[in-house]
PDB file of C-alpha atoms in Angstrom:
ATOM      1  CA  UNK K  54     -16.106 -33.045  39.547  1.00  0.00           C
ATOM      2  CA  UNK K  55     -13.054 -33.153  37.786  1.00  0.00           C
ATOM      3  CA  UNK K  56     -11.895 -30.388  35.896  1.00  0.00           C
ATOM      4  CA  UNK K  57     -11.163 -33.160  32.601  1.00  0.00           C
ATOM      5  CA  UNK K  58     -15.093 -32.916  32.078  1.00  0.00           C
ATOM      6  CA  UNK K  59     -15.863 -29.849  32.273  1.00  0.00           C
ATOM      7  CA  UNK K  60     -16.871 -28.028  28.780  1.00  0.00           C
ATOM      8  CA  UNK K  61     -15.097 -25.303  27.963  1.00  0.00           C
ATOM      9  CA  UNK K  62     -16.846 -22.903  25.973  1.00  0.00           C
ATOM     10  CA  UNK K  63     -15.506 -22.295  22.100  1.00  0.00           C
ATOM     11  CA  UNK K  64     -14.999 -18.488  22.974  1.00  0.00           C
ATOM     12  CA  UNK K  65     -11.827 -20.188  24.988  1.00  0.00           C
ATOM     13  CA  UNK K  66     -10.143 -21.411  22.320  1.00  0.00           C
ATOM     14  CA  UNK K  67     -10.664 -18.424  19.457  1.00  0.00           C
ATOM     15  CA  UNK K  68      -7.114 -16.888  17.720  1.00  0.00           C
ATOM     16  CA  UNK K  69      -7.308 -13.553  18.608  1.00  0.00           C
ATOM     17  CA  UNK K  70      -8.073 -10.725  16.192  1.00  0.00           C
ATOM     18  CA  UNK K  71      -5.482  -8.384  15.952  1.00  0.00           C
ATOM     19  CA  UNK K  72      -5.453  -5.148  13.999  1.00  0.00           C
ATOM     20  CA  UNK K  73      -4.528  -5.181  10.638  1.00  0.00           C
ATOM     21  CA  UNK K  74      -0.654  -4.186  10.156  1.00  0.00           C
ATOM     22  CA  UNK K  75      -0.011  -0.853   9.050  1.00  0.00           C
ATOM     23  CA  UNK K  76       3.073  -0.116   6.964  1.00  0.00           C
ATOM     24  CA  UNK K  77       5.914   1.348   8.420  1.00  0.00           C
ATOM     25  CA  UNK K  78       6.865   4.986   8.051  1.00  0.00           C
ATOM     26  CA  UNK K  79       4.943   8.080   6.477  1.00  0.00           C
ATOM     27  CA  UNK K  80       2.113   7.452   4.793  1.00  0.00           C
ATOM     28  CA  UNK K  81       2.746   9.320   1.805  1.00  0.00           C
ATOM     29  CA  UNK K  82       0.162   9.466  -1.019  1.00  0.00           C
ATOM     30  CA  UNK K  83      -0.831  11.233  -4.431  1.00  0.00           C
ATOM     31  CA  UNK K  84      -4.033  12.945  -4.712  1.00  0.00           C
ATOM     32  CA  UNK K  85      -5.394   9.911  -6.588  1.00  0.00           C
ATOM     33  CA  UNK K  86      -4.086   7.867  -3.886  1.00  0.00           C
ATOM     34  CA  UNK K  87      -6.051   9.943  -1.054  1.00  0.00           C
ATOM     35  CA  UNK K  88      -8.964   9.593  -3.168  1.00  0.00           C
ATOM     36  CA  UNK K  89      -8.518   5.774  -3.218  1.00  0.00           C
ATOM     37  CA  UNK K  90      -8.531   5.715   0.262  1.00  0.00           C
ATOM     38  CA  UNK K  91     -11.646   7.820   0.911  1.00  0.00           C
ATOM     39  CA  UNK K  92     -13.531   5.733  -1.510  1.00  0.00           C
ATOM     40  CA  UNK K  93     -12.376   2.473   0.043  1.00  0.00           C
ATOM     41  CA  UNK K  94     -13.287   4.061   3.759  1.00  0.00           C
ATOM     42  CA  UNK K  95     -17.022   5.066   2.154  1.00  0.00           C
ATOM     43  CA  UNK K  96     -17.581   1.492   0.659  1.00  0.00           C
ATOM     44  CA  UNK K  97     -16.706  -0.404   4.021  1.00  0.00           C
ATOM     45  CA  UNK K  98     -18.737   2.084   6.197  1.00  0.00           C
ATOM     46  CA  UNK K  99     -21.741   1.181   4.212  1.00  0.00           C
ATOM     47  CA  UNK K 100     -21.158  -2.058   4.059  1.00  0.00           C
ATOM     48  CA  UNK K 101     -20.922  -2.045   7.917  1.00  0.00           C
ATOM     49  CA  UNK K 102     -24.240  -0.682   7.823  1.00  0.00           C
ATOM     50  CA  UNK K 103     -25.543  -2.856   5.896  1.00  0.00           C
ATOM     51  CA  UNK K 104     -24.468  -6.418   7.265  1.00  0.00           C
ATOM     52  CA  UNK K 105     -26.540  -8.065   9.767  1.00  0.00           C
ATOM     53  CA  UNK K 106     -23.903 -10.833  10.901  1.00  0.00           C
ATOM     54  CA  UNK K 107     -22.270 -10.059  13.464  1.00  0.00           C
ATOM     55  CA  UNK K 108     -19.202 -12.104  12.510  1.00  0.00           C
ATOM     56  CA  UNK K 109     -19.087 -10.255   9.278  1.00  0.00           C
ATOM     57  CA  UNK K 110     -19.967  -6.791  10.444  1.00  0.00           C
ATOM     58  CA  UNK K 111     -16.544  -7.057  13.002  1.00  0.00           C
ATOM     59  CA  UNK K 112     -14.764  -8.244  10.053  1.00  0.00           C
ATOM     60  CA  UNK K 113     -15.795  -5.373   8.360  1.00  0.00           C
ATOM     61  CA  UNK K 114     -15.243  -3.081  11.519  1.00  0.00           C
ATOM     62  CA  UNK K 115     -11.287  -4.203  11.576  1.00  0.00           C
ATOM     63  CA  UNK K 116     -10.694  -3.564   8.053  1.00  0.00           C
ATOM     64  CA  UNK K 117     -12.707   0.067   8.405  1.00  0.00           C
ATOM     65  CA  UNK K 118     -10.548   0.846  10.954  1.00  0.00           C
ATOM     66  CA  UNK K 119      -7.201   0.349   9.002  1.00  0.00           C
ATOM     67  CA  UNK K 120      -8.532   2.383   6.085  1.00  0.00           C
ATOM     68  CA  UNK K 121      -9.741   5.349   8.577  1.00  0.00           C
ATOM     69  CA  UNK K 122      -6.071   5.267  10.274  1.00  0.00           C
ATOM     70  CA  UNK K 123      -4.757   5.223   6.700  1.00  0.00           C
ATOM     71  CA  UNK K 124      -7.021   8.426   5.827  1.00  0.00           C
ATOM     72  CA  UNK K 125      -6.315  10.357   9.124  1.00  0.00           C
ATOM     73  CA  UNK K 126      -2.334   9.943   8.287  1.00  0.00           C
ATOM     74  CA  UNK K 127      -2.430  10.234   5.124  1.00  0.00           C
ATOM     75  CA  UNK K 128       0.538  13.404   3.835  1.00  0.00           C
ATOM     76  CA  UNK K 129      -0.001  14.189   0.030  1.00  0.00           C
ATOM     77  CA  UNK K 130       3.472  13.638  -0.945  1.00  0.00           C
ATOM     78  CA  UNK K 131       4.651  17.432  -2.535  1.00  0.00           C
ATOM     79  CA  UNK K 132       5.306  17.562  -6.099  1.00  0.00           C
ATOM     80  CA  UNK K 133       8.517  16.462  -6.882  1.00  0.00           C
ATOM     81  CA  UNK K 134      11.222  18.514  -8.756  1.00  0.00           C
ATOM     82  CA  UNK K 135      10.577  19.237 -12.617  1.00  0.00           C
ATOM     83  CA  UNK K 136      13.011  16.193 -14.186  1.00  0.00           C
ATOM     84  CA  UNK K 137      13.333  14.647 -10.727  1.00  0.00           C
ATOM     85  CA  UNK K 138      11.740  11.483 -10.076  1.00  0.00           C
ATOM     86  CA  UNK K 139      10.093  11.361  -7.005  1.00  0.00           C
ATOM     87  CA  UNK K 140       6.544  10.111  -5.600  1.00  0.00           C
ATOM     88  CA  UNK K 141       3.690  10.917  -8.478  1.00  0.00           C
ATOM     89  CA  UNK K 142       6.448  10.516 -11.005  1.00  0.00           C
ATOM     90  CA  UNK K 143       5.795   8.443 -14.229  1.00  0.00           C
ATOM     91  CA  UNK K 144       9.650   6.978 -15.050  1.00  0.00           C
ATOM     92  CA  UNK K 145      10.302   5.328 -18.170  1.00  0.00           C
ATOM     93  CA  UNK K 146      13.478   3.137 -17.210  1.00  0.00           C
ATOM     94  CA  UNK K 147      15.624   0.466 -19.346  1.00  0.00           C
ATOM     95  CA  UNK K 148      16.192  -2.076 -16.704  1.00  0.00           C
ATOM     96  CA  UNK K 149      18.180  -5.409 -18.545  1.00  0.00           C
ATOM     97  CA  UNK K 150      17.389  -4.205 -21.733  1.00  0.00           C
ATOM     98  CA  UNK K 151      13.778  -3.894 -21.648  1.00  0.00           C
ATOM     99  CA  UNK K 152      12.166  -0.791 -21.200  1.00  0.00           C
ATOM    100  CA  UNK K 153       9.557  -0.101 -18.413  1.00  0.00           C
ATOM    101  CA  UNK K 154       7.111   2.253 -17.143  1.00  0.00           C
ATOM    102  CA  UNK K 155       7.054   2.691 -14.042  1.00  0.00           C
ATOM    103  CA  UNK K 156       4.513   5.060 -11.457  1.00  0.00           C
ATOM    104  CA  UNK K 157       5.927   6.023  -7.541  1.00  0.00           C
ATOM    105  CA  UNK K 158       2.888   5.931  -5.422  1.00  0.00           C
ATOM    106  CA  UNK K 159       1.737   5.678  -2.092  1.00  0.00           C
ATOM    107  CA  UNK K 160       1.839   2.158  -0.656  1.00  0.00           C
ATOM    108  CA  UNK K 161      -2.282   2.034  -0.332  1.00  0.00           C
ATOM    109  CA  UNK K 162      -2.296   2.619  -4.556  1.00  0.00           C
ATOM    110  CA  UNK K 163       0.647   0.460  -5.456  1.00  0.00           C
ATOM    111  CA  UNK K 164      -0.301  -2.312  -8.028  1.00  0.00           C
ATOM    112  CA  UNK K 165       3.122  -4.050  -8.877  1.00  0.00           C
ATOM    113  CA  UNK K 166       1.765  -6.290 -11.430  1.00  0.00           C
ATOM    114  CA  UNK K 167       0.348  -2.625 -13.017  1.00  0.00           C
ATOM    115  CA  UNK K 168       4.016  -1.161 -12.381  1.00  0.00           C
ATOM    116  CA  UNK K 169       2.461   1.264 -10.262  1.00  0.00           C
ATOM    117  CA  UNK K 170       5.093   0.837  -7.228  1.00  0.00           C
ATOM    118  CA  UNK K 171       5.310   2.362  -3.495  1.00  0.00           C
ATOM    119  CA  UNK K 172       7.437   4.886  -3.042  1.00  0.00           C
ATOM    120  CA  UNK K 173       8.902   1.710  -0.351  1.00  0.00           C
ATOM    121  CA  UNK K 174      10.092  -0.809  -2.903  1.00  0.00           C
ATOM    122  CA  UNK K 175      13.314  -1.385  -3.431  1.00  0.00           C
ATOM    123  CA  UNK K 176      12.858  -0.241  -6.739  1.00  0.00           C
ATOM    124  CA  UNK K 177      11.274   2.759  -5.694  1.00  0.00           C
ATOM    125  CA  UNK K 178      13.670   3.774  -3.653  1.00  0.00           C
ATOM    126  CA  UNK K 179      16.568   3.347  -6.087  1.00  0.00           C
ATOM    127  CA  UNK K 180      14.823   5.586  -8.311  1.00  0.00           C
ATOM    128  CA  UNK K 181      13.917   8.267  -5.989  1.00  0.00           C
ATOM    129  CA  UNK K 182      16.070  11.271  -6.353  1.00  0.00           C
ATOM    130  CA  UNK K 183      17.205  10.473  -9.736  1.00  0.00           C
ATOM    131  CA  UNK K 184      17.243  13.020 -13.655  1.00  0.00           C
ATOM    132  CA  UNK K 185      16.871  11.741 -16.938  1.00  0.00           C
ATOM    133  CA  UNK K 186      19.902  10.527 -18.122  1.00  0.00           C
ATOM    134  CA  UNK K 187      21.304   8.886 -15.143  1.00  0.00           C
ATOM    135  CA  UNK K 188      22.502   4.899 -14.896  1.00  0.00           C
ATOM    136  CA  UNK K 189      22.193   3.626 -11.828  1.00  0.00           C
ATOM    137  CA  UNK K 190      23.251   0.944  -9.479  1.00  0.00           C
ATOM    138  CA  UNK K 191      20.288  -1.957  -8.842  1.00  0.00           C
ATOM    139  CA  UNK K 192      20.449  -5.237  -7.627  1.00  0.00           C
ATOM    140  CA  UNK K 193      24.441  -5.440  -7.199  1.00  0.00           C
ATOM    141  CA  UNK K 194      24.868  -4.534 -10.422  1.00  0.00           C
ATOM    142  CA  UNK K 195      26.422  -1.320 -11.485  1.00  0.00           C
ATOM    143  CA  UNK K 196      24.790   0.714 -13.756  1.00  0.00           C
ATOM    144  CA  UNK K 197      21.917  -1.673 -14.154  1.00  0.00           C
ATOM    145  CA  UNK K 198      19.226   1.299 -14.454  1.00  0.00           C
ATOM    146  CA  UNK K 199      19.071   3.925 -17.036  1.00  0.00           C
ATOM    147  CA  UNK K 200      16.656   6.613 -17.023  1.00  0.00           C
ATOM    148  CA  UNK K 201      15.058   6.986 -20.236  1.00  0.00           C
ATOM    149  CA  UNK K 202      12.426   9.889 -19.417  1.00  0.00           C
ATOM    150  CA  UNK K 203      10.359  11.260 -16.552  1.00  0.00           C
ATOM    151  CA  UNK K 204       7.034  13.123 -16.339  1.00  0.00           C
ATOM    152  CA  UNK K 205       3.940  13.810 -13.512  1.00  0.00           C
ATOM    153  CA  UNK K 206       1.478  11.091 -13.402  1.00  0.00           C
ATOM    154  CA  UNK K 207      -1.475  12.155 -15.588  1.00  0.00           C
ATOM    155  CA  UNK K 208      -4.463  12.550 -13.756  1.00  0.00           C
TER     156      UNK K 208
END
């Protein structure tokens, strides 16, 4: 019999499921941010147990197992400096004339349209390292950032 009649089974012709991608570098958090993760890791674990599909229960499985790699790596990021911005710091910026307020998280807690950013956004990362008081270069433009005020995160 010719191989042009033969069924192939629909297993054959399935994408494969790869893991979900984890960010690159440390995986730096605040406490809240550790918590976030925990909580996230409980909720999926019992909604593993609970799902009968098996479809859905691997679905499940995959995303439990990115949020148990993210706990197992997860660093609490240390304090930074008083008047230093750094990860868990609460900067208010004036950024084209408008002010902002702006949390440095962990990449697991960020919420951009919240302007709580990772500590991995460009952003971020311009603002890392900076005191109160300093203008700073963003976006090819000198001086585009001013830093109006920083504080710790509240919990």
């Amino acid at each position: 019999m010719s191989v042009a009649f033969r069924r192939e089974s629909d297993e054959e012709h399935k994408e494969p499921k790869f893991e979900l991608p984890l960010p690159p570098g440390p995986n730096l958090v605040t406490a809240r941010g550790l918590a976030l993760i925990e909580a996230r890791a409980a909720a999926l674990e019992a909604a593993v147990a609970a799902e009968s599909g098996d479809e859905a229960r691997e679905v499940l499985r995959r995303e439990l197992r990115y949020w148990n790699t993210r706990r197992t790596t997860a660093q609490i990021a240390p304090a930074p400096e008083e008047g230093v911005v750094g990860i868990g710091s609460r900067v208010r910026i004036r950024l084209n004339g408008k002010e902002r307020l702006i949390d440095l998280v962990g990449h697991d807690e960020a919420d951009p349209s919240a302007d709580r950013l990772s500590f991995q956004a460009p952003l971020a990362k311009a603002l890392i390292g900076a005191e109160e008081g300093d203008r700073l270069d963003f976006g090819g433009r000198g001086q585009a950032i001013e830093i109006v005020a920083i504080e710790t995160i509240p919990d």
